[in-house]
mmCIF file of C-alpha atoms in Angstrom:
data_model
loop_
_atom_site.group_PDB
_atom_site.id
_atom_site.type_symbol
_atom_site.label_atom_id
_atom_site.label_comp_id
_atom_site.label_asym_id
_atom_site.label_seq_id
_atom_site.Cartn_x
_atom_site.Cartn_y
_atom_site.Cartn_z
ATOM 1 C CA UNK D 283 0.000 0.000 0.000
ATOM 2 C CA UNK D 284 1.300 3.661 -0.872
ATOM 3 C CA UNK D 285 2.128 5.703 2.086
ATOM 4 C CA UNK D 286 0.197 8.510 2.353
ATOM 5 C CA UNK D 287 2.214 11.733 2.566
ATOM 6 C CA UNK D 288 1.865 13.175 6.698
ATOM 7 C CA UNK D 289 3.713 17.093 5.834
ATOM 8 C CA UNK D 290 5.096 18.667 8.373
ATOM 9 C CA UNK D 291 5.687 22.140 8.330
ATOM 10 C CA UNK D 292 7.751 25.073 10.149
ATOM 11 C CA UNK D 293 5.855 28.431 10.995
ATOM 12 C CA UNK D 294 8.018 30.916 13.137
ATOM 13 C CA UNK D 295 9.565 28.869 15.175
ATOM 14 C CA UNK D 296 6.947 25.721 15.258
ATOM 15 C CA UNK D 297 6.815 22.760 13.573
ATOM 16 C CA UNK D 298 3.471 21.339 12.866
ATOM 17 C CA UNK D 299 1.165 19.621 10.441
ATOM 18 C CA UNK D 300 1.211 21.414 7.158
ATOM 19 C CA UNK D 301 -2.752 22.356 7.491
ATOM 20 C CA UNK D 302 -2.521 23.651 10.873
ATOM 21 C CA UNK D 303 -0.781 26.196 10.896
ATOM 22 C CA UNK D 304 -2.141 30.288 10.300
ATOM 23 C CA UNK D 305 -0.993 33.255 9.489
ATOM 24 C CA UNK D 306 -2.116 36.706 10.284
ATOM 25 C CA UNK D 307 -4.053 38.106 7.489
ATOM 26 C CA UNK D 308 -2.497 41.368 7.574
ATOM 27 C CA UNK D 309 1.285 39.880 6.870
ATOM 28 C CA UNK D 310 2.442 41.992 3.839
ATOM 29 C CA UNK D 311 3.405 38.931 2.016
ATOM 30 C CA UNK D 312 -0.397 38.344 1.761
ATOM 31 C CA UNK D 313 -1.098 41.814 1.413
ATOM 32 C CA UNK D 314 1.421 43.082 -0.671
ATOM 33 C CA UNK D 315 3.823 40.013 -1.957
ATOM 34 C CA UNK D 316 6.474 41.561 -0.121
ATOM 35 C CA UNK D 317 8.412 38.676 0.482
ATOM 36 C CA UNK D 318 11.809 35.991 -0.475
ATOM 37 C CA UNK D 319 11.401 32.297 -1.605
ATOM 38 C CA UNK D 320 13.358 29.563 -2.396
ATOM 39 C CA UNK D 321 12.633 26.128 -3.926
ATOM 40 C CA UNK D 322 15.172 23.344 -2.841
ATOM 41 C CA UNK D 323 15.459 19.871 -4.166
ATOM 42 C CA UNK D 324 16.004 17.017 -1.755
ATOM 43 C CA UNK D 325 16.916 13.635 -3.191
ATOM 44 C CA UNK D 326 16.668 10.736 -0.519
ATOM 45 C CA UNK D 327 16.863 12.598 1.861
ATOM 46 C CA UNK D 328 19.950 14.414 0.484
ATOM 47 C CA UNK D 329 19.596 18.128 -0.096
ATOM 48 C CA UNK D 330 20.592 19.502 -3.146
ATOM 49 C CA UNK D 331 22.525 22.196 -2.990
ATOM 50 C CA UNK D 332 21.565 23.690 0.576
ATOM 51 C CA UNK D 333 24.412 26.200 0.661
ATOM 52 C CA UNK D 334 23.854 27.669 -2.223
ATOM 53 C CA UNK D 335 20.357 28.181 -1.802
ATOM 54 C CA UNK D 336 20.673 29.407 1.544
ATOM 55 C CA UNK D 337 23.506 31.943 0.115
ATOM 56 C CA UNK D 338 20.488 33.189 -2.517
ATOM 57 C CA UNK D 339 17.943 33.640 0.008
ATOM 58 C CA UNK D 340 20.318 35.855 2.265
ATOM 59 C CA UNK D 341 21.102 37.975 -0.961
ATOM 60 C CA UNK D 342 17.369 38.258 -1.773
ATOM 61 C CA UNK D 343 16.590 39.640 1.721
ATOM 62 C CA UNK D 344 19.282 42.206 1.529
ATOM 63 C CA UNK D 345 18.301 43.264 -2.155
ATOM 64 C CA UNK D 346 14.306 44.447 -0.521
ATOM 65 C CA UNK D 347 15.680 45.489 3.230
ATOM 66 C CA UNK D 348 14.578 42.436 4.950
ATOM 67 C CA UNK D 349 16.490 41.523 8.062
ATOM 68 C CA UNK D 350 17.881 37.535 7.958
ATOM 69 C CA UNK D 351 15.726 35.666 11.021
ATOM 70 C CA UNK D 352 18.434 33.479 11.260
ATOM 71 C CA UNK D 353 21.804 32.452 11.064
ATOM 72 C CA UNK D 354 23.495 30.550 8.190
ATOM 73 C CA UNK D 355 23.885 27.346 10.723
ATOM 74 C CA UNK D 356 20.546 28.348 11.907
ATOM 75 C CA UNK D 357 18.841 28.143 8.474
ATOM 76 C CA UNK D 358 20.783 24.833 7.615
ATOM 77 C CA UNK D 359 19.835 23.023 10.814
ATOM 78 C CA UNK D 360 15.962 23.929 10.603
ATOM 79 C CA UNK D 361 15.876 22.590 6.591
ATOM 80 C CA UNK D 362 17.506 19.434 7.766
ATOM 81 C CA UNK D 363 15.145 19.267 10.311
ATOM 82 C CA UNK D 364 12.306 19.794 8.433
ATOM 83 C CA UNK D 365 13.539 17.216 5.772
ATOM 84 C CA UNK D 366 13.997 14.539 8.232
ATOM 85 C CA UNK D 367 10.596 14.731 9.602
ATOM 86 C CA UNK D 368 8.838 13.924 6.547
ATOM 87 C CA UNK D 369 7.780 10.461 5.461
ATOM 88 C CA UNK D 370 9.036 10.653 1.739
ATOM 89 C CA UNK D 371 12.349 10.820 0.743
ATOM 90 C CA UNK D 372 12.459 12.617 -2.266
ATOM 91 C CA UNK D 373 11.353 16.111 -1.133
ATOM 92 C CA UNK D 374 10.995 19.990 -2.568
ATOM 93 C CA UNK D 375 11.269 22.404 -0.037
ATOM 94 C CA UNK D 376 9.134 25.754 0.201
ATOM 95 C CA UNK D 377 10.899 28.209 2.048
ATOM 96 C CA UNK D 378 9.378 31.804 2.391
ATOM 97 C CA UNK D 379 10.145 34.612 4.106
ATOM 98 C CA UNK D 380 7.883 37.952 4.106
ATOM 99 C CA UNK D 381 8.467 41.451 5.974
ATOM 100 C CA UNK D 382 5.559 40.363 8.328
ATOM 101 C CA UNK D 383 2.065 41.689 9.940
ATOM 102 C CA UNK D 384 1.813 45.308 10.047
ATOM 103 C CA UNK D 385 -1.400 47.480 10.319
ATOM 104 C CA UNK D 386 -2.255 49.773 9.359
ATOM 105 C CA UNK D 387 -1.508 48.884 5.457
ATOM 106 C CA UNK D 388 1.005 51.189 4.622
ATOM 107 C CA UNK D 389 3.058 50.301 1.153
ATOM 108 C CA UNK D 390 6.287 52.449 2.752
ATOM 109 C CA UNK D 391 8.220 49.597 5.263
ATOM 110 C CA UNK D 392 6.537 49.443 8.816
ATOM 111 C CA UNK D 393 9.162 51.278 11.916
ATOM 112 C CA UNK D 394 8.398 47.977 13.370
ATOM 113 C CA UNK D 395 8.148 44.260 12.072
ATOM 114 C CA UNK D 396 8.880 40.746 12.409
ATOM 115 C CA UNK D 397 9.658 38.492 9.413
ATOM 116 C CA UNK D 398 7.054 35.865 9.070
ATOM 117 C CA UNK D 399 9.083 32.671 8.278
ATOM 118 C CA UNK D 400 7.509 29.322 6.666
ATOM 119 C CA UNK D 401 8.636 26.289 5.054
ATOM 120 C CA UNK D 402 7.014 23.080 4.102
ATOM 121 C CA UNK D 403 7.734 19.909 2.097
ATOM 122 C CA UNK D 404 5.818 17.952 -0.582
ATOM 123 C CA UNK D 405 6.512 14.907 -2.425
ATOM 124 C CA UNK D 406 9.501 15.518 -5.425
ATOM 125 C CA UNK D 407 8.554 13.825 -8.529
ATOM 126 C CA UNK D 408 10.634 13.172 -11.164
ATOM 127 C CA UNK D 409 10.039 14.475 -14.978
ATOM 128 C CA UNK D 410 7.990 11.184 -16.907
ATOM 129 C CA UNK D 411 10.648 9.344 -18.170
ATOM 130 C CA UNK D 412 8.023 9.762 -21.868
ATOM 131 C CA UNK D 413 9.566 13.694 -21.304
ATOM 132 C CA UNK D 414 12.941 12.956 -20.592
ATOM 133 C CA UNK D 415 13.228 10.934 -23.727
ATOM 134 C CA UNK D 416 11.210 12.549 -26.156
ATOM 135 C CA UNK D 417 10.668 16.052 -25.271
ATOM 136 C CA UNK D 418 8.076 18.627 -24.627
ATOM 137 C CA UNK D 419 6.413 21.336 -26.830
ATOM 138 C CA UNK D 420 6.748 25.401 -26.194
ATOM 139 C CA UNK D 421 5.360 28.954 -27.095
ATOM 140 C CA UNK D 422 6.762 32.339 -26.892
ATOM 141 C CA UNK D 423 5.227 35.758 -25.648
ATOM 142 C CA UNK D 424 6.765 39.150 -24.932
ATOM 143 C CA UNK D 425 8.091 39.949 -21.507
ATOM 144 C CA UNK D 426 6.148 42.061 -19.428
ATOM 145 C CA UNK D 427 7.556 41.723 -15.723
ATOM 146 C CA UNK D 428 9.660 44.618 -14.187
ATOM 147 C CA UNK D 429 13.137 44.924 -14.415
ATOM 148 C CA UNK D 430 14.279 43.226 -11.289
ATOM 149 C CA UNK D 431 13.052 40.135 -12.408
ATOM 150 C CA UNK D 432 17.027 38.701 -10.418
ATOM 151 C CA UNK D 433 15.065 38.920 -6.955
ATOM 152 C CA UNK D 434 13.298 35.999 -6.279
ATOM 153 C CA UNK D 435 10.046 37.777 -5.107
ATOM 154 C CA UNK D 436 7.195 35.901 -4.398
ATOM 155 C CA UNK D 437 5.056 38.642 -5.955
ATOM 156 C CA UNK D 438 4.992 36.246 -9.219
ATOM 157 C CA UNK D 439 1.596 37.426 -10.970
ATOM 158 C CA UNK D 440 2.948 38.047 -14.653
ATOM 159 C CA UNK D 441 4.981 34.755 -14.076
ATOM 160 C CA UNK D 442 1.605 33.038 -13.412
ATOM 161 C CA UNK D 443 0.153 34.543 -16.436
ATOM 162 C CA UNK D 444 3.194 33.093 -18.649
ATOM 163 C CA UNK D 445 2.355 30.247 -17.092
ATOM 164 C CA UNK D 446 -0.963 29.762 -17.625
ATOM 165 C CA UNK D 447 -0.511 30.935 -20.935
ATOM 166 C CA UNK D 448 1.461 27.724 -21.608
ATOM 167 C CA UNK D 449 -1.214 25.499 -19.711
ATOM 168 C CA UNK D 450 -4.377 27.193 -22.071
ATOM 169 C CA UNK D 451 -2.042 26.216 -24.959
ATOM 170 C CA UNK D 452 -1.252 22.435 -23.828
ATOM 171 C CA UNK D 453 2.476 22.650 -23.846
ATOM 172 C CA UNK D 454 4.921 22.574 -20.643
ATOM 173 C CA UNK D 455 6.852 26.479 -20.659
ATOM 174 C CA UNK D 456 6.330 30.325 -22.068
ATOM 175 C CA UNK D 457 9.581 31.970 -23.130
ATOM 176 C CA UNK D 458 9.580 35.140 -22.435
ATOM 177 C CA UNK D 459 11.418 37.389 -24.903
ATOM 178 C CA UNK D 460 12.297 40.841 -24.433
ATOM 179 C CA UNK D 461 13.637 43.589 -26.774
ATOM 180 C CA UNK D 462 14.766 40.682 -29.703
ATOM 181 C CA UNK D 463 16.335 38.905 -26.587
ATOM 182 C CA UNK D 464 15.615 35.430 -25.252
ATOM 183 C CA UNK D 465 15.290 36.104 -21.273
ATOM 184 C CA UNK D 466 13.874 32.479 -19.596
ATOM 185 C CA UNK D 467 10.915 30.844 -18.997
ATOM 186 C CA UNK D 468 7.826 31.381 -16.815
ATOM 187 C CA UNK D 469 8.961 28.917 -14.352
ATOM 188 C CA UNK D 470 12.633 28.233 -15.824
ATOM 189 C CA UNK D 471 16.018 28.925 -17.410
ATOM 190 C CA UNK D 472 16.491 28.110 -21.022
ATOM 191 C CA UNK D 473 19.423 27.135 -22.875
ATOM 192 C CA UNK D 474 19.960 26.600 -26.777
ATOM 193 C CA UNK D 475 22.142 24.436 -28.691
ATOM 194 C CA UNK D 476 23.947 25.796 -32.278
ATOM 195 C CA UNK D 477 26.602 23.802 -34.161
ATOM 196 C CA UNK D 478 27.802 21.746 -31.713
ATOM 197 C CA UNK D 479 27.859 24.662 -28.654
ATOM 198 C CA UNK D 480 25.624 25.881 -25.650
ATOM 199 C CA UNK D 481 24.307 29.393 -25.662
ATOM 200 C CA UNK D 482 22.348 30.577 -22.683
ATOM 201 C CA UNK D 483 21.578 34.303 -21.306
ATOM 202 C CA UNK D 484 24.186 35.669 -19.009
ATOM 203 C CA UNK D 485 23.384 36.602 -15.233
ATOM 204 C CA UNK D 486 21.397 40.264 -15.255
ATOM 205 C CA UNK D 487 18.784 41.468 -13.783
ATOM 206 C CA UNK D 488 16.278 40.704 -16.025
ATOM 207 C CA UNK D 489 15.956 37.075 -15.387
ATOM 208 C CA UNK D 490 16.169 34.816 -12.377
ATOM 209 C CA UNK D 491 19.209 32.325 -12.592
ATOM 210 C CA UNK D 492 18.755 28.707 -10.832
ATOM 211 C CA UNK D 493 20.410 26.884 -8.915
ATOM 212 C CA UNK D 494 20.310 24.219 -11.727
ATOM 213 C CA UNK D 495 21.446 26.838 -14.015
ATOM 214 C CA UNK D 496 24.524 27.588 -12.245
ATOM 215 C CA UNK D 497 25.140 23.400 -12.029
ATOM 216 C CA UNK D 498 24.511 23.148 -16.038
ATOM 217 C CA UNK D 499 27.503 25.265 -16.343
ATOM 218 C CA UNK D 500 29.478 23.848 -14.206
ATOM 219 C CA UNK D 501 29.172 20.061 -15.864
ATOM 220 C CA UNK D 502 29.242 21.795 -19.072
ATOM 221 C CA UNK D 503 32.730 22.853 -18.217
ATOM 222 C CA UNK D 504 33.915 19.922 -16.309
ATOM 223 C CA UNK D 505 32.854 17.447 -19.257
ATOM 224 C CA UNK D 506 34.380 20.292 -22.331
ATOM 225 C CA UNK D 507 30.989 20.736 -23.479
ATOM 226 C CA UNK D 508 31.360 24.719 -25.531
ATOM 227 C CA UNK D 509 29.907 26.921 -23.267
ATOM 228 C CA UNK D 510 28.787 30.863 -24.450
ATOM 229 C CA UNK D 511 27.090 33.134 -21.931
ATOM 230 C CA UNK D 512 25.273 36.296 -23.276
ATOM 231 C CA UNK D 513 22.878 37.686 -25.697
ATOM 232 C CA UNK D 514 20.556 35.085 -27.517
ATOM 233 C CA UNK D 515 18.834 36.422 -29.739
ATOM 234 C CA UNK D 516 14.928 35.452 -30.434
ATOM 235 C CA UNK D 517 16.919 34.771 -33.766
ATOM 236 C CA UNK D 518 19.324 32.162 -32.359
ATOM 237 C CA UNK D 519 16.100 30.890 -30.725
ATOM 238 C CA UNK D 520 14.338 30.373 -33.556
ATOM 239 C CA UNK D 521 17.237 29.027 -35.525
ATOM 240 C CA UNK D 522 18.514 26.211 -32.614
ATOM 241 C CA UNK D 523 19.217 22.744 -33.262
ATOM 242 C CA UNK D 524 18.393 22.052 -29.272
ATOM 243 C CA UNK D 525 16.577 24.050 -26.623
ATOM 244 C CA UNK D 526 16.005 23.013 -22.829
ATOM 245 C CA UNK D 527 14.211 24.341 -19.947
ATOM 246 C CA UNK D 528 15.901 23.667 -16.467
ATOM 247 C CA UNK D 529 14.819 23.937 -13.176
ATOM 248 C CA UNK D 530 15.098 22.202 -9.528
ATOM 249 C CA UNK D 531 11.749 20.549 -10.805
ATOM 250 C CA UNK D 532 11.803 20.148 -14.323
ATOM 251 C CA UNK D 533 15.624 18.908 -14.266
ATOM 252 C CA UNK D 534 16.426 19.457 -17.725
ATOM 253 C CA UNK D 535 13.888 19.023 -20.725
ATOM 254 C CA UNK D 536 14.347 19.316 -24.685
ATOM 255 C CA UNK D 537 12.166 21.974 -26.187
ATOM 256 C CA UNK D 538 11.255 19.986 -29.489
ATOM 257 C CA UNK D 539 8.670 22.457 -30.741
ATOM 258 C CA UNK D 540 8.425 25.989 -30.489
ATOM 259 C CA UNK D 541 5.401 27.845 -31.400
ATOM 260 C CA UNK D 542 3.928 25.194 -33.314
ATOM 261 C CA UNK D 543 7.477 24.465 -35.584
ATOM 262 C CA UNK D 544 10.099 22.122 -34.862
ATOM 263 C CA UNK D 545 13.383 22.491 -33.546
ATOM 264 C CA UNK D 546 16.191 21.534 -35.109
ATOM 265 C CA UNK D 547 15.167 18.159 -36.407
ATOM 266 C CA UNK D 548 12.145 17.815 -33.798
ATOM 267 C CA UNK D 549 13.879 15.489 -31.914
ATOM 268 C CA UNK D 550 15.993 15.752 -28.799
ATOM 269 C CA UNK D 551 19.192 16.408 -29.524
ATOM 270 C CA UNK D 552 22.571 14.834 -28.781
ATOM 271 C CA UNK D 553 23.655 17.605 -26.216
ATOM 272 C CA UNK D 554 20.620 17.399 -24.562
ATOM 273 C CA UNK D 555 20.891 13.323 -23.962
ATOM 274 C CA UNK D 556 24.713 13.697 -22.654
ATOM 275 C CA UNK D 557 23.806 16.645 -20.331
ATOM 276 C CA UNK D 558 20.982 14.416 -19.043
ATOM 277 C CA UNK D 559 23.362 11.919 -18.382
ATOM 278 C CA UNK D 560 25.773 13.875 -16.463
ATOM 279 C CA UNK D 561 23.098 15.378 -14.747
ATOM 280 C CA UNK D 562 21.810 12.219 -13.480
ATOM 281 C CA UNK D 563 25.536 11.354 -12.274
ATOM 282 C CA UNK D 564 25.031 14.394 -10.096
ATOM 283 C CA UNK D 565 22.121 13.216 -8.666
ATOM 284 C CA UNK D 566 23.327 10.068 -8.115
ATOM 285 C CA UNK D 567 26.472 11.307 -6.008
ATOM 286 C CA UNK D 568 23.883 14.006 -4.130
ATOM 287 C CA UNK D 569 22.283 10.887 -2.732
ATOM 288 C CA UNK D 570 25.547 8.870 -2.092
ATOM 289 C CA UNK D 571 26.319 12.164 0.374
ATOM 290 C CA UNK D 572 23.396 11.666 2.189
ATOM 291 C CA UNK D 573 23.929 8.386 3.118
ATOM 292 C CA UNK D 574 27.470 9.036 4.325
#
């Protein structure tokens, strides 16, 4: 018999079941989306990554004048703790933090507030193995968010109209393109393949990179894939011979048609299946850490 998912969850200091715990309808993350997230993968029981998501959060909260809650240490031991209370192994973890209750509503910061802190789990699946292997289809539309898209602001309405976008048309991502540029997607980073070598946008503030971004990078360089960050043109776009999305829940996925045409050959591509595989390698040694 399947186990039946029991999440707990952490509210300001408490952990509890997931649907017990409240919080005050005048917090200005409610009110306002005044607030920091992260998303973090945890593989068995492994976390992926937990240092360099913490690191992100900690910028985020400077960038909007939020004070930290909590120390580095203090950040890493509630995660774990969270992570090992759950009854599933593979794991993402929600982590917000917003400025906190204030009244009266006042857009300007309140003299005096307390971050409102929550983070729960649910169960991490895995991409089909059908989308792995044969890819997924995509559209494009113009980007419309404001230009500190870098923060990773839970105030994510034009991302959820991207998104939804894609869901009305029945394919898996939106890239947004700005100003003849390729930016990412509603809910990802994108990279393109041309002649044999990886393009993907450079670090700006227009676009939010991943965590899975940064680790594409880094195995395209330890396994000499060609490697260009910087402008990519809706052009190149249009013109790839491979395109994937990535994200901490997507993993990596070909892009085999765009806006109702093919790409490349409509089929995913050859540096899209070795990526994949080293990608899965990484995984695989995640996992072997947590059982150290």
């Amino acid at each position: 018999m399947m186990q039946v998912p029991q999440r707990i969850a952490y509210l300001n200091g408490e952990f509890a079941a997931l649907d017990q715990l409240k919080i005050s309808v005048l917090d200005r993350g409610f009110l306002f989306g005044d607030g920091i997230y992260e998303m973090i993968p945890v593989y068995s029981h492994a976390i992926f990554r937990l240092d360099e998501h913490l690191a992100r959060l900690e910028k985020n909260l400077a960038a909007i004048s939020i004070q930290n809650p909590y120390s580095r240490s203090e950040w890493r031991r509630l995660v774990v703790s969270l992570v090992e209370q759950q009854n599933f192994a593979d794991q993402s973890i929600y982590l917000q933090v917003s400025r906190g209750p204030a009244f009266p509503r006042n857009h300007a910061f309140p003299a005096e507030v307390s971050p409102t802190v929550f983070m729960f789990s649910d169960v991490l699946e895995a991409p089909a193995n059908l989308l792995v292997e044969q890819g997924v289809h995509a559209i494009t539309a113009t980007d419309v968010r404001w230009l500190r898209c870098n923060i990773k602001a839970i105030s994510l309405l034009a991302n959820v109209l991207a998104k939804q976008q894609a869901a009305d048309a029945g394919v898996a991502e939106t890239i947004l393109l700005r100003d003849g540029l390729m930016i990412e997607g509603a809910a990802s980073n994108i990279f393109i393949v041309k002649a044999g070598i990886i393009y993907a946008p450079a670090p700006s503030d227009l676009m939010l990179t991943g965590i899975t971004y940064d680790l594409l990078i880094e195995l395209a360089e330890q396994n000499d894939l060609p490697l260009q960050l910087g402008d990519v043109t809706e052009a190149m776009l249009r013109q790839a011979d491979e395109v994937w999305l990535t994200s901490s829940s997507k993993e990596i996925l070909a892009i085999i048609v765009l806006d109702g045409q093919p790409v490349g050959n409509g089929q995913v591509g050859p540096i899209y299946k070795r990526m994949v595989s080293f990608y899965q390698d990484f995984k695989t040694t995640v996992m072997r850490r947590g059982l150290e």
